[in-house]
C-alpha positions as a Python dict, from the first residue, in 0.01 Angstrom:
ca = {
    (1, 'X'): (0, 0, 0),
    (2, 'X'): (183, -85, 319),
    (3, 'X'): (52, -128, 670),
    (4, 'X'): (110, 241, 749),
    (5, 'X'): (-103, 333, 447),
    (6, 'X'): (-382, 103, 564),
    (7, 'X'): (-370, 262, 910),
    (8, 'X'): (-380, 618, 773),
    (9, 'X'): (-661, 546, 525),
    (10, 'X'): (-846, 353, 797),
    (11, 'X'): (-820, 642, 1040),
    (12, 'X'): (-940, 895, 783),
    (13, 'X'): (-1225, 676, 654),
    (14, 'X'): (-1335, 575, 1004),
    (15, 'X'): (-1331, 934, 1127),
    (16, 'X'): (-1532, 1060, 829),
    (17, 'X'): (-1782, 772, 861),
    (18, 'X'): (-1832, 846, 1230),
    (19, 'X'): (-1883, 1215, 1147),
    (20, 'X'): (-2138, 1144, 872),
    (21, 'X'): (-2350, 890, 1061),
    (22, 'X'): (-2559, 1063, 1328),
    (23, 'X'): (-2547, 940, 1685),
    (24, 'X'): (-2291, 896, 1959),
    (25, 'X'): (-2026, 626, 1921),
    (26, 'X'): (-1800, 535, 2208),
    (27, 'X'): (-1498, 438, 2000),
    (28, 'X'): (-1136, 518, 2053),
    (29, 'X'): (-872, 582, 1791),
    (30, 'X'): (-788, 211, 1749),
    (31, 'X'): (-1156, 119, 1698),
    (32, 'X'): (-1190, 402, 1445),
    (33, 'X'): (-887, 272, 1253),
    (34, 'X'): (-1028, -82, 1255),
    (35, 'X'): (-1364, 54, 1137),
    (36, 'X'): (-1194, 228, 846),
    (37, 'X'): (-987, -78, 750),
    (38, 'X'): (-1295, -304, 759),
    (39, 'X'): (-1477, -39, 558),
    (40, 'X'): (-1199, -45, 301),
    (41, 'X'): (-1245, -417, 246),
    (42, 'X'): (-1625, -381, 233),
    (43, 'X'): (-1587, -99, -20),
    (44, 'X'): (-1348, -310, -227),
    (45, 'X'): (-1591, -601, -224),
    (46, 'X'): (-1882, -380, -329),
    (47, 'X'): (-1666, -223, -600),
    (48, 'X'): (-1580, -564, -741),
    (49, 'X'): (-1951, -650, -751),
    (50, 'X'): (-2031, -335, -947),
    (51, 'X'): (-1746, -381, -1193),
    (52, 'X'): (-1693, -685, -1413),
    (53, 'X'): (-1423, -834, -1189),
    (54, 'X'): (-1443, -1130, -955),
    (55, 'X'): (-1612, -1073, -619),
    (56, 'X'): (-1290, -1064, -417),
    (57, 'X'): (-1233, -907, -77),
    (58, 'X'): (-980, -638, -167),
    (59, 'X'): (-889, -298, -32),
    (60, 'X'): (-1044, 5, -199),
    (61, 'X'): (-968, 375, -229),
    (62, 'X'): (-1066, 644, 15),
    (63, 'X'): (-1421, 693, -122),
    (64, 'X'): (-1492, 319, -117),
    (65, 'X'): (-1339, 300, 230),
    (66, 'X'): (-1570, 573, 360),
    (67, 'X'): (-1879, 410, 208),
    (68, 'X'): (-1773, 71, 346),
    (69, 'X'): (-1701, 220, 689),
    (70, 'X'): (-2048, 377, 698),
    (71, 'X'): (-2200, 39, 615),
    (72, 'X'): (-1983, -133, 878),
    (73, 'X'): (-2077, 128, 1140),
    (74, 'X'): (-2449, 88, 1070),
    (75, 'X'): (-2416, -291, 1091),
    (76, 'X'): (-2217, -259, 1416),
    (77, 'X'): (-2493, -47, 1568),
    (78, 'X'): (-2766, -290, 1463),
    (79, 'X'): (-2584, -603, 1580),
    (80, 'X'): (-2521, -474, 1927),
    (81, 'X'): (-2233, -234, 1942),
    (82, 'X'): (-2432, -21, 2183),
    (83, 'X'): (-2465, -116, 2545),
    (84, 'X'): (-2818, -201, 2643),
    (85, 'X'): (-2934, -113, 2993),
}
């Protein structure tokens, strides 16, 4: 999959993850794409742990990308992605 494919899958996965996780996120399109791409690698890593393959950091399909993006979004919120006043 080329860079354009990663961007498209990242945008779709990031958008769906942001729609499924309740709460307001102040992210633009670029941050949503990055969220989806990071989620793809998290999903690929989790998939390799479930299967009998080595635990490599690889890209995953759209379902794994969405699950990984949800995990990444929840981690981002807990670490401090929100501004604290």
